[in-house]
mmCIF file of C-alpha atoms and ligand atoms in Angstrom:
data_model
loop_
_atom_site.group_PDB
_atom_site.id
_atom_site.type_symbol
_atom_site.label_atom_id
_atom_site.label_comp_id
_atom_site.label_asym_id
_atom_site.label_seq_id
_atom_site.Cartn_x
_atom_site.Cartn_y
_atom_site.Cartn_z
ATOM 1 C CA MET A 30 0.000 0.000 0.000
ATOM 2 C CA LEU A 31 1.193 3.473 -0.809
ATOM 3 C CA ASN A 32 1.231 5.972 2.042
ATOM 4 C CA LEU A 33 -1.605 8.434 1.492
ATOM 5 C CA LYS A 34 -0.394 11.984 1.129
ATOM 6 C CA PRO A 35 -1.739 15.079 -0.638
ATOM 7 C CA SER A 36 -1.941 14.554 -4.387
ATOM 8 C CA VAL A 37 0.835 15.786 -6.649
ATOM 9 C CA GLN A 38 -1.616 18.252 -8.180
ATOM 10 C CA ASP A 39 -2.651 19.601 -4.731
ATOM 11 C CA SER A 40 0.948 20.048 -3.603
ATOM 12 C CA ALA A 41 1.827 21.813 -6.822
ATOM 13 C CA ARG A 42 -1.192 24.127 -6.513
ATOM 14 C CA ASP A 43 -0.409 24.910 -2.854
ATOM 15 C CA ARG A 44 3.013 26.125 -3.921
ATOM 16 C CA GLY A 45 1.542 28.442 -6.524
ATOM 17 C CA MET A 46 1.965 26.314 -9.650
ATOM 18 C CA THR A 47 -0.539 27.405 -12.286
ATOM 19 C CA ARG A 48 -2.936 24.992 -13.955
ATOM 20 C CA ARG A 49 -1.311 25.881 -17.265
ATOM 21 C CA ASP A 50 2.098 24.726 -16.025
ATOM 22 C CA PHE A 51 0.559 21.607 -14.523
ATOM 23 C CA LEU A 52 -1.061 20.687 -17.863
ATOM 24 C CA LYS A 53 2.250 21.378 -19.607
ATOM 25 C CA PHE A 54 3.898 18.989 -17.173
ATOM 26 C CA CYS A 55 1.300 16.288 -17.992
ATOM 27 C CA SER A 56 1.943 16.851 -21.729
ATOM 28 C CA LEU A 57 5.687 16.584 -21.190
ATOM 29 C CA MET A 58 5.310 13.297 -19.310
ATOM 30 C CA THR A 59 3.024 11.937 -22.064
ATOM 31 C CA GLY A 60 5.693 12.801 -24.615
ATOM 32 C CA VAL A 61 8.609 11.403 -22.592
ATOM 33 C CA LEU A 62 6.694 8.156 -21.997
ATOM 34 C CA ALA A 63 6.026 7.941 -25.775
ATOM 35 C CA LEU A 64 2.284 7.661 -25.165
ATOM 36 C CA PRO A 65 -0.465 8.931 -27.469
ATOM 37 C CA ARG A 66 -1.390 12.523 -26.681
ATOM 38 C CA SER A 67 -4.778 11.530 -25.248
ATOM 39 C CA TYR A 68 -3.010 9.875 -22.286
ATOM 40 C CA SER A 69 -2.222 13.319 -20.915
ATOM 41 C CA THR A 70 -5.738 13.363 -19.410
ATOM 42 C CA ARG A 71 -5.174 9.996 -17.741
ATOM 43 C CA ILE A 72 -1.891 11.213 -16.255
ATOM 44 C CA GLU A 73 -3.607 14.361 -15.036
ATOM 45 C CA LYS A 74 -6.269 12.270 -13.269
ATOM 46 C CA ALA A 75 -3.663 9.995 -11.685
ATOM 47 C CA LEU A 76 -1.708 12.967 -10.325
ATOM 48 C CA ALA A 77 -4.920 14.368 -8.843
ATOM 49 C CA ALA A 78 -5.423 11.218 -6.734
ATOM 50 C CA PRO A 79 -4.362 11.388 -3.053
ATOM 51 C CA ALA A 80 -1.195 9.349 -3.360
ATOM 52 C CA ARG A 81 2.431 10.234 -3.715
ATOM 53 C CA THR A 82 5.397 7.941 -3.729
ATOM 54 C CA PRO A 83 7.669 7.975 -0.671
ATOM 55 C CA VAL A 84 11.314 7.630 -1.607
ATOM 56 C CA ILE A 85 14.442 6.566 0.246
ATOM 57 C CA TRP A 86 17.536 7.700 -1.666
ATOM 58 C CA LEU A 87 20.873 6.052 -0.852
ATOM 59 C CA GLU A 88 24.308 7.090 -2.126
ATOM 60 C CA PHE A 89 27.274 4.741 -2.197
ATOM 61 C CA GLN A 90 30.339 4.823 -4.517
ATOM 62 C CA ASP A 91 29.405 7.885 -6.553
ATOM 63 C CA CYS A 92 30.253 11.497 -7.301
ATOM 64 C CA ALA A 93 26.764 12.819 -6.340
ATOM 65 C CA GLY A 94 26.260 13.808 -9.988
ATOM 66 C CA CYS A 95 22.876 12.086 -10.054
ATOM 67 C CA THR A 96 21.782 14.031 -6.959
ATOM 68 C CA GLU A 97 22.934 17.165 -8.792
ATOM 69 C CA SER A 98 20.770 16.080 -11.719
ATOM 70 C CA LEU A 99 17.793 15.814 -9.335
ATOM 71 C CA LEU A 100 18.421 19.272 -7.897
ATOM 72 C CA ARG A 101 19.189 20.874 -11.265
ATOM 73 C CA ALA A 102 15.793 20.029 -12.752
ATOM 74 C CA SER A 103 15.551 23.506 -14.190
ATOM 75 C CA ARG A 104 12.531 23.339 -16.472
ATOM 76 C CA PRO A 105 9.948 25.319 -14.514
ATOM 77 C CA SER A 106 7.326 22.601 -14.471
ATOM 78 C CA VAL A 107 9.702 19.750 -13.720
ATOM 79 C CA ALA A 108 11.684 21.739 -11.164
ATOM 80 C CA GLU A 109 8.509 22.668 -9.333
ATOM 81 C CA ILE A 110 6.921 19.271 -9.427
ATOM 82 C CA VAL A 111 9.721 16.749 -9.071
ATOM 83 C CA LEU A 112 9.812 16.944 -5.280
ATOM 84 C CA ASP A 113 6.016 16.576 -5.226
ATOM 85 C CA VAL A 114 6.014 13.497 -7.422
ATOM 86 C CA LEU A 115 8.840 12.109 -5.318
ATOM 87 C CA SER A 116 8.166 12.499 -1.621
ATOM 88 C CA VAL A 117 11.812 12.143 -0.616
ATOM 89 C CA ASP A 118 11.731 10.964 3.002
ATOM 90 C CA TYR A 119 15.440 10.211 3.280
ATOM 91 C CA HIS A 120 18.336 11.568 1.231
ATOM 92 C CA GLU A 121 21.617 12.064 3.102
ATOM 93 C CA THR A 122 22.852 14.838 0.839
ATOM 94 C CA ILE A 123 19.807 17.080 0.707
ATOM 95 C CA MET A 124 17.734 16.385 3.836
ATOM 96 C CA ALA A 125 17.700 18.963 6.619
ATOM 97 C CA ALA A 126 17.809 16.341 9.372
ATOM 98 C CA SER A 127 21.070 14.663 10.329
ATOM 99 C CA GLY A 128 22.458 12.013 12.674
ATOM 100 C CA TYR A 129 19.936 10.003 14.708
ATOM 101 C CA GLN A 130 17.050 12.177 13.499
ATOM 102 C CA ALA A 131 17.826 11.257 9.865
ATOM 103 C CA GLU A 132 18.251 7.581 10.698
ATOM 104 C CA ASP A 133 14.904 7.606 12.541
ATOM 105 C CA ALA A 134 13.219 9.045 9.423
ATOM 106 C CA LYS A 135 14.685 6.251 7.313
ATOM 107 C CA LYS A 136 13.648 3.563 9.801
ATOM 108 C CA ALA A 137 10.077 4.914 9.967
ATOM 109 C CA THR A 138 9.813 4.826 6.147
ATOM 110 C CA ILE A 139 11.246 1.295 5.962
ATOM 111 C CA ASP A 140 8.870 0.077 8.686
ATOM 112 C CA ALA A 141 5.857 1.626 6.907
ATOM 113 C CA GLY A 142 6.834 -0.008 3.576
ATOM 114 C CA GLY A 143 5.329 0.999 0.220
ATOM 115 C CA TYR A 144 8.261 3.184 -0.829
ATOM 116 C CA LEU A 145 10.566 3.327 -3.813
ATOM 117 C CA LEU A 146 14.242 2.858 -3.066
ATOM 118 C CA VAL A 147 16.464 4.982 -5.308
ATOM 119 C CA VAL A 148 20.131 4.002 -5.297
ATOM 120 C CA GLU A 149 22.971 6.143 -6.627
ATOM 121 C CA GLY A 150 26.463 4.663 -6.806
ATOM 122 C CA ALA A 151 28.061 1.240 -7.010
ATOM 123 C CA ILE A 152 28.526 -1.174 -4.112
ATOM 124 C CA PRO A 153 32.061 -2.389 -3.279
ATOM 125 C CA MET A 154 32.166 -6.102 -2.453
ATOM 126 C CA ALA A 155 35.924 -6.592 -1.853
ATOM 127 C CA GLU A 156 37.118 -7.057 1.740
ATOM 128 C CA ASN A 157 33.522 -7.567 2.915
ATOM 129 C CA GLY A 158 32.492 -4.139 1.652
ATOM 130 C CA ILE A 159 34.805 -2.016 3.827
ATOM 131 C CA TYR A 160 35.537 0.442 0.970
ATOM 132 C CA CYS A 161 32.184 2.165 1.489
ATOM 133 C CA THR A 162 30.931 2.445 5.053
ATOM 134 C CA ILE A 163 28.451 4.995 6.372
ATOM 135 C CA GLY A 164 27.874 5.331 10.120
ATOM 136 C CA GLY A 165 29.993 2.211 10.601
ATOM 137 C CA ARG A 166 27.803 0.072 8.295
ATOM 138 C CA THR A 167 28.779 -1.184 4.854
ATOM 139 C CA ALA A 168 26.935 -0.252 1.688
ATOM 140 C CA ILE A 169 26.041 -3.952 1.325
ATOM 141 C CA ASP A 170 24.308 -3.927 4.711
ATOM 142 C CA LEU A 171 22.559 -0.585 4.134
ATOM 143 C CA LEU A 172 21.278 -1.648 0.710
ATOM 144 C CA GLU A 173 19.926 -4.973 1.939
ATOM 145 C CA GLU A 174 18.100 -3.269 4.814
ATOM 146 C CA ALA A 175 16.559 -0.515 2.678
ATOM 147 C CA ALA A 176 15.566 -2.904 -0.138
ATOM 148 C CA SER A 177 13.855 -5.303 2.263
ATOM 149 C CA ASN A 178 10.517 -3.487 2.378
ATOM 150 C CA ALA A 179 10.626 -1.470 -0.877
ATOM 151 C CA ILE A 180 8.030 -1.884 -3.637
ATOM 152 C CA ALA A 181 10.789 -1.617 -6.191
ATOM 153 C CA VAL A 182 14.318 -0.322 -6.562
ATOM 154 C CA VAL A 183 15.348 2.334 -9.072
ATOM 155 C CA ALA A 184 19.082 2.435 -9.778
ATOM 156 C CA VAL A 185 20.145 5.851 -11.103
ATOM 157 C CA GLY A 186 23.337 6.625 -12.979
ATOM 158 C CA ASN A 187 25.895 4.343 -14.593
ATOM 159 C CA CYS A 188 27.551 3.400 -11.250
ATOM 160 C CA ALA A 189 24.353 1.967 -9.763
ATOM 161 C CA THR A 190 23.143 0.407 -13.015
ATOM 162 C CA PHE A 191 26.357 -1.031 -14.472
ATOM 163 C CA GLY A 192 29.155 -0.386 -11.934
ATOM 164 C CA GLY A 193 30.269 2.840 -13.657
ATOM 165 C CA LEU A 194 33.654 4.392 -12.905
ATOM 166 C CA PRO A 195 34.211 2.414 -9.654
ATOM 167 C CA ALA A 196 33.897 -0.845 -11.624
ATOM 168 C CA ALA A 197 36.144 0.297 -14.511
ATOM 169 C CA LYS A 198 39.306 -1.748 -14.934
ATOM 170 C CA PRO A 199 40.983 -2.765 -12.674
ATOM 171 C CA ASN A 200 38.024 -2.324 -10.293
ATOM 172 C CA PRO A 201 40.131 -2.390 -7.098
ATOM 173 C CA THR A 202 37.145 -2.343 -4.705
ATOM 174 C CA GLY A 203 35.171 -5.098 -6.435
ATOM 175 C CA ALA A 204 32.366 -2.642 -7.253
ATOM 176 C CA VAL A 205 29.089 -4.095 -8.557
ATOM 177 C CA GLN A 206 25.767 -2.742 -9.748
ATOM 178 C CA VAL A 207 22.586 -2.785 -7.662
ATOM 179 C CA ASN A 208 20.822 -5.689 -9.385
ATOM 180 C CA GLU A 209 23.691 -8.021 -8.561
ATOM 181 C CA LEU A 210 22.768 -7.643 -4.896
ATOM 182 C CA VAL A 211 19.022 -7.044 -5.044
ATOM 183 C CA THR A 212 17.501 -10.050 -6.770
ATOM 184 C CA ASP A 213 14.126 -10.448 -5.058
ATOM 185 C CA LYS A 214 12.582 -7.087 -6.132
ATOM 186 C CA PRO A 215 12.020 -5.387 -9.462
ATOM 187 C CA VAL A 216 15.089 -3.252 -10.193
ATOM 188 C CA LEU A 217 14.693 -0.568 -12.859
ATOM 189 C CA ASN A 218 17.874 0.897 -14.324
ATOM 190 C CA LEU A 219 18.036 4.571 -15.290
ATOM 191 C CA SER A 220 21.548 4.589 -16.679
ATOM 192 C CA GLY A 221 23.537 7.624 -17.763
ATOM 193 C CA CYS A 222 26.341 9.676 -16.300
ATOM 194 C CA PRO A 223 24.340 11.221 -14.823
ATOM 195 C CA TYR A 224 20.820 9.883 -15.435
ATOM 196 C CA ASN A 225 18.260 12.414 -16.675
ATOM 197 C CA VAL A 226 15.826 13.549 -13.956
ATOM 198 C CA VAL A 227 13.054 13.820 -16.564
ATOM 199 C CA ASN A 228 13.238 10.032 -16.970
ATOM 200 C CA LEU A 229 13.021 9.425 -13.208
ATOM 201 C CA THR A 230 10.000 11.709 -12.968
ATOM 202 C CA ALA A 231 8.376 9.964 -15.947
ATOM 203 C CA THR A 232 9.031 6.555 -14.364
ATOM 204 C CA VAL A 233 7.235 7.580 -11.168
ATOM 205 C CA VAL A 234 4.419 9.224 -13.140
ATOM 206 C CA HIS A 235 4.030 5.934 -15.044
ATOM 207 C CA PHE A 236 3.941 4.076 -11.723
ATOM 208 C CA LEU A 237 1.263 6.409 -10.330
ATOM 209 C CA THR A 238 -0.789 6.290 -13.552
ATOM 210 C CA PHE A 239 -0.643 2.589 -14.423
ATOM 211 C CA GLY A 240 0.265 1.007 -11.052
ATOM 212 C CA GLU A 241 3.382 -0.672 -12.415
ATOM 213 C CA LEU A 242 6.884 0.051 -13.614
ATOM 214 C CA PRO A 243 7.282 0.736 -17.347
ATOM 215 C CA ALA A 244 8.315 -2.008 -19.782
ATOM 216 C CA MET A 245 12.076 -2.575 -19.759
ATOM 217 C CA ASP A 246 14.766 -3.753 -22.156
ATOM 218 C CA ASP A 247 17.052 -6.702 -21.411
ATOM 219 C CA LEU A 248 19.328 -4.429 -19.359
ATOM 220 C CA GLY A 249 16.447 -3.404 -17.077
ATOM 221 C CA ARG A 250 16.089 0.075 -18.631
ATOM 222 C CA PRO A 251 12.654 1.543 -19.445
ATOM 223 C CA LEU A 252 11.937 1.299 -23.152
ATOM 224 C CA PHE A 253 10.386 4.759 -23.281
ATOM 225 C CA ALA A 254 13.812 6.261 -22.525
ATOM 226 C CA TYR A 255 16.245 3.616 -23.818
ATOM 227 C CA GLY A 256 14.267 1.956 -26.629
ATOM 228 C CA ALA A 257 15.869 3.898 -29.475
ATOM 229 C CA ARG A 258 19.472 4.225 -30.579
ATOM 230 C CA ILE A 259 20.853 7.760 -30.238
ATOM 231 C CA HIS A 260 22.195 7.564 -33.791
ATOM 232 C CA ASP A 261 18.655 7.034 -35.170
ATOM 233 C CA ASN A 262 17.341 10.324 -33.772
ATOM 234 C CA CYS A 263 20.490 12.426 -34.123
ATOM 235 C CA GLU A 264 20.242 15.696 -36.002
ATOM 236 C CA ARG A 265 23.640 14.920 -37.615
ATOM 237 C CA ARG A 266 22.454 11.556 -38.984
ATOM 238 C CA GLY A 267 22.034 12.934 -42.506
ATOM 239 C CA HIS A 268 25.758 13.724 -42.562
ATOM 240 C CA PHE A 269 26.605 10.175 -41.426
ATOM 241 C CA ASP A 270 24.462 8.752 -44.233
ATOM 242 C CA ALA A 271 26.107 11.123 -46.723
ATOM 243 C CA GLY A 272 29.611 10.208 -45.540
ATOM 244 C CA GLU A 273 30.267 13.717 -44.217
ATOM 245 C CA PHE A 274 32.469 13.403 -41.140
ATOM 246 C CA VAL A 275 34.413 15.667 -38.811
ATOM 247 C CA GLN A 276 38.081 14.648 -39.160
ATOM 248 C CA ALA A 277 39.635 16.957 -36.533
ATOM 249 C CA TRP A 278 38.331 19.179 -33.761
ATOM 250 C CA GLY A 279 37.695 22.650 -35.126
ATOM 251 C CA ASP A 280 37.973 21.718 -38.813
ATOM 252 C CA GLU A 281 35.513 23.061 -41.360
ATOM 253 C CA ALA A 282 33.305 19.960 -41.056
ATOM 254 C CA HIS A 283 33.139 20.471 -37.285
ATOM 255 C CA ARG A 284 32.141 24.088 -37.752
ATOM 256 C CA LYS A 285 29.451 22.970 -40.225
ATOM 257 C CA GLY A 286 27.976 20.478 -37.734
ATOM 258 C CA TRP A 287 28.834 17.262 -39.605
ATOM 259 C CA CYS A 288 28.832 13.766 -38.101
ATOM 260 C CA LEU A 289 31.156 13.050 -35.146
ATOM 261 C CA TYR A 290 31.476 9.288 -35.673
ATOM 262 C CA LYS A 291 35.158 9.468 -36.631
ATOM 263 C CA MET A 292 35.808 11.551 -33.500
ATOM 264 C CA GLY A 293 34.613 8.654 -31.339
ATOM 265 C CA CYS A 294 30.870 9.270 -31.136
ATOM 266 C CA LYS A 295 29.164 6.216 -29.586
ATOM 267 C CA GLY A 296 25.689 7.232 -30.808
ATOM 268 C CA PRO A 297 25.448 4.182 -33.099
ATOM 269 C CA VAL A 298 25.820 1.811 -30.112
ATOM 270 C CA ALA A 299 24.146 3.832 -27.320
ATOM 271 C CA PHE A 300 20.458 3.828 -26.395
ATOM 272 C CA HIS A 301 19.048 6.913 -24.644
ATOM 273 C CA ASN A 302 16.458 9.621 -25.337
ATOM 274 C CA CYS A 303 18.985 12.496 -25.152
ATOM 275 C CA PRO A 304 18.222 13.844 -28.662
ATOM 276 C CA ALA A 305 14.534 14.300 -27.719
ATOM 277 C CA VAL A 306 14.611 15.173 -23.994
ATOM 278 C CA ARG A 307 18.000 16.920 -23.992
ATOM 279 C CA TRP A 308 19.619 18.554 -20.946
ATOM 280 C CA ASN A 309 19.763 21.963 -19.256
ATOM 281 C CA ASP A 310 16.213 23.136 -19.678
ATOM 282 C CA GLY A 311 15.912 21.201 -22.927
ATOM 283 C CA THR A 312 18.624 23.428 -24.396
ATOM 284 C CA SER A 313 21.124 20.960 -25.762
ATOM 285 C CA TRP A 314 22.727 17.527 -25.570
ATOM 286 C CA PRO A 315 26.315 16.357 -26.125
ATOM 287 C CA VAL A 316 26.209 15.922 -29.922
ATOM 288 C CA LYS A 317 24.325 19.193 -30.464
ATOM 289 C CA SER A 318 27.054 20.877 -28.389
ATOM 290 C CA GLY A 319 29.726 19.568 -30.756
ATOM 291 C CA HIS A 320 31.120 16.552 -28.876
ATOM 292 C CA GLY A 321 30.323 12.943 -29.643
ATOM 293 C CA CYS A 322 28.198 10.813 -27.357
ATOM 294 C CA ILE A 323 30.530 8.855 -25.044
ATOM 295 C CA GLY A 324 27.931 6.119 -24.489
ATOM 296 C CA CYS A 325 27.310 6.929 -20.840
ATOM 297 C CA SER A 326 24.049 4.959 -20.853
ATOM 298 C CA GLU A 327 25.804 1.689 -21.713
ATOM 299 C CA PRO A 328 27.563 -0.987 -19.611
ATOM 300 C CA GLY A 329 31.335 -0.596 -19.365
ATOM 301 C CA PHE A 330 31.462 2.761 -21.167
ATOM 302 C CA TRP A 331 34.495 3.937 -19.178
ATOM 303 C CA ASP A 332 36.504 1.073 -20.661
ATOM 304 C CA LEU A 333 35.383 1.773 -24.260
ATOM 305 C CA GLY A 334 37.733 4.742 -24.643
ATOM 306 C CA VAL A 335 36.115 8.139 -25.141
ATOM 307 C CA TYR A 336 37.675 8.767 -28.583
ATOM 308 C CA ASN A 337 37.836 5.206 -29.931
ATOM 309 C CA GLN A 338 35.512 4.600 -32.869
ATOM 310 C CA ALA A 339 32.430 2.553 -32.082
ATOM 311 C CA ASP A 340 32.201 -0.909 -33.574
ATOM 312 C CA LEU A 341 29.214 -0.645 -35.935
ATOM 313 C CA GLN A 342 27.061 -3.759 -35.806
ATOM 314 C CA GLN A 343 23.849 -2.744 -37.505
ATOM 315 C CA PHE A 344 21.880 0.183 -38.880
ATOM 316 C CA ALA A 345 18.279 1.204 -38.447
ATOM 317 C CA PRO A 346 16.152 3.981 -39.947
ATOM 318 C CA PRO A 347 15.575 7.109 -37.851
ATOM 319 C CA THR A 348 12.446 6.825 -35.709
ATOM 320 C CA THR A 349 11.456 10.307 -36.779
ATOM 321 C CA TYR A 350 10.528 9.012 -40.248
ATOM 322 C CA ALA A 351 6.788 9.045 -40.884
ATOM 323 C CA PRO A 352 5.175 5.659 -40.140
ATOM 324 C CA VAL A 353 4.977 3.354 -43.129
ATOM 325 C CA GLN A 354 1.467 2.783 -44.535
ATOM 326 C CA LEU A 355 1.087 -0.967 -44.833
ATOM 327 C CA PRO A 356 -1.364 -2.592 -47.246
ATOM 328 C CA SER A 357 -4.465 -3.760 -45.356
ATOM 329 C CA ALA A 358 -4.202 -7.417 -46.404
ATOM 330 C CA ASN A 359 -1.401 -9.884 -45.629
ATOM 331 C CA VAL A 360 0.092 -7.696 -42.934
ATOM 332 C CA ASP A 361 2.831 -9.377 -40.951
ATOM 333 C CA PRO A 362 1.785 -8.824 -37.289
ATOM 334 C CA ALA A 363 5.404 -8.825 -36.125
ATOM 335 C CA ALA A 364 6.291 -6.147 -38.655
ATOM 336 C CA ALA A 365 3.198 -4.145 -37.713
ATOM 337 C CA GLY A 366 4.227 -4.286 -34.059
ATOM 338 C CA ILE A 367 7.692 -2.984 -34.844
ATOM 339 C CA ILE A 368 6.258 -0.175 -36.939
ATOM 340 C CA GLY A 369 3.817 0.656 -34.128
ATOM 341 C CA ALA A 370 6.692 0.909 -31.656
ATOM 342 C CA VAL A 371 8.638 3.115 -34.050
ATOM 343 C CA ALA A 372 5.603 5.336 -34.532
ATOM 344 C CA GLY A 373 5.139 5.498 -30.730
ATOM 345 C CA ALA A 374 8.722 6.666 -30.253
ATOM 346 C CA ALA A 375 8.171 9.281 -32.955
ATOM 347 C CA VAL A 376 5.035 10.485 -31.134
ATOM 348 C CA GLY A 377 7.077 10.723 -27.929
ATOM 349 C CA ALA A 378 9.859 12.676 -29.586
ATOM 350 C CA ALA A 379 7.316 14.995 -31.179
ATOM 351 C CA GLY A 380 5.580 15.528 -27.818
ATOM 352 C CA VAL A 381 8.838 16.438 -26.096
ATOM 353 C CA ALA A 382 9.840 18.710 -28.983
ATOM 354 C CA ALA A 383 6.468 20.456 -28.763
ATOM 355 C CA TYR A 384 6.963 20.925 -25.025
ATOM 356 C CA ASN A 385 10.458 22.311 -25.583
ATOM 357 C CA ALA A 386 9.032 24.872 -27.983
ATOM 358 C CA LEU A 387 6.161 25.694 -25.619
ATOM 359 C CA SER A 388 8.358 26.086 -22.533
ATOM 360 C CA LYS A 389 10.537 28.597 -24.347
ATOM 361 C CA SER A 390 7.598 30.644 -25.584
ATOM 362 C CA ASP A 391 6.678 33.870 -23.801
ATOM 363 C CA GLU A 392 3.280 33.915 -25.447
ATOM 364 C CA PRO A 393 0.477 33.641 -22.869
ATOM 365 C CA GLU A 394 -1.667 30.595 -23.406
ATOM 366 C CA GLU A 395 -5.220 30.063 -22.229
ATOM 367 C CA ASP A 396 -5.882 27.058 -20.028
ATOM 368 C CA SER A 397 -7.350 24.397 -22.215
ATOM 369 C CA ALA A 398 -10.010 22.002 -21.039
ATOM 370 C CA PRO A 399 -8.697 18.485 -20.581
ATOM 371 C CA GLU A 400 -9.472 16.115 -23.392
ATOM 372 C CA LYS A 401 -12.394 13.881 -22.529
ATOM 373 C CA LYS A 402 -11.725 11.040 -24.914
ATOM 374 C CA GLU A 403 -8.859 8.556 -24.608
HETATM 375 FE FE1 SF4 B 242 25.016 11.616 -34.601
HETATM 376 FE FE2 SF4 B 242 27.094 10.364 -33.556
HETATM 377 FE FE3 SF4 B 242 25.454 9.052 -35.215
HETATM 378 FE FE4 SF4 B 242 27.092 10.928 -36.157
HETATM 379 S S1 SF4 B 242 27.691 8.952 -35.210
HETATM 380 S S2 SF4 B 242 24.918 10.690 -36.658
HETATM 381 S S3 SF4 B 242 27.112 12.439 -34.492
HETATM 382 S S4 SF4 B 242 24.929 9.865 -33.182
HETATM 383 FE FE1 F3S B 243 25.341 10.130 -22.331
HETATM 384 FE FE2 F3S B 243 25.508 9.966 -24.946
HETATM 385 FE FE3 F3S B 243 23.374 10.981 -23.836
HETATM 386 S S1 F3S B 243 27.136 10.556 -23.540
HETATM 387 S S2 F3S B 243 24.156 11.982 -22.006
HETATM 388 S S3 F3S B 243 24.072 8.872 -23.627
HETATM 389 S S4 F3S B 243 24.335 11.680 -25.716
#
């Protein structure tokens, strides 16, 4: 059972968030989750229900970059709402309480159950875990205790999802990812270095709307955020297809915005929604800024070598192509399913792009009535 608390919508309203911004937030989440636009109404209804998700947030072997990502949610609607969607009961870095008072808050949340456990950082296993101890207890011990009564565990950042920098060769502390230790609960991986807070918020919104975690890929990552290859949605893809590559930093091709593959871009082998969701208020993402993707959403990316060329295994068409119109007869259901998924991702990308444009607009917009039909 979830702890009953004021609804997300109520909390947002109490803090002065306008209905317009709240509806924009629901539209953004619909787009990020790659859902049809009509689902915005369903999300709005779910966030109006009297339930929020308590969260315990633990940090182990990390740089706190993922906590920074949480606190730097700078889009007005996300920044205002993220701490309403996530009722963070315990987070060592940002909570006001400390010492025994903080530990009591954590114990009360664990005893009550029904919380999400968010874990940032890898867990060192060598020497019985002595390389990460907090309050005299190892990360292994703290993780097992906090996971014991959680509904599910969300690992954020490459360290928690795939071992990250602590597990890079030669991995002197024996660092491992969360799902090597937690095997009796659903563990959802939001990889990235850092992860994108928009994807954490969308995961919890999905949980509140549909009562379950989103569908995942074989690495435990939600398909809405990691279902498409970066290369397939990259604005420089046309240059890749045309064989137009940057050959040296600052050359004419670089100044023209050509493809960064030969400069080590890992976009062809990395899966993440960076081209659609972007970073820093939706302003930019690594490739748009002129540097290749370093594959921070993938296992073992620190050992790949930032400027080594990616090993190309396969190609796929961009998901932003218009959906193919199949003939009505003799349709292969498997093919139709793939095309549906591609179209869904395109809808999601379009929804996020529309939100990006809207959030940058100074034009006043009238509150629109929620759509009735789903
Ligand atoms: Fe974009 Fe990198 Fe692919 Fe080039 S290799 S199209 S820069 S993702
Ligand atoms: Fe990481 Fe590549 Fe995105 S480096 S932030 S997955 S563009």
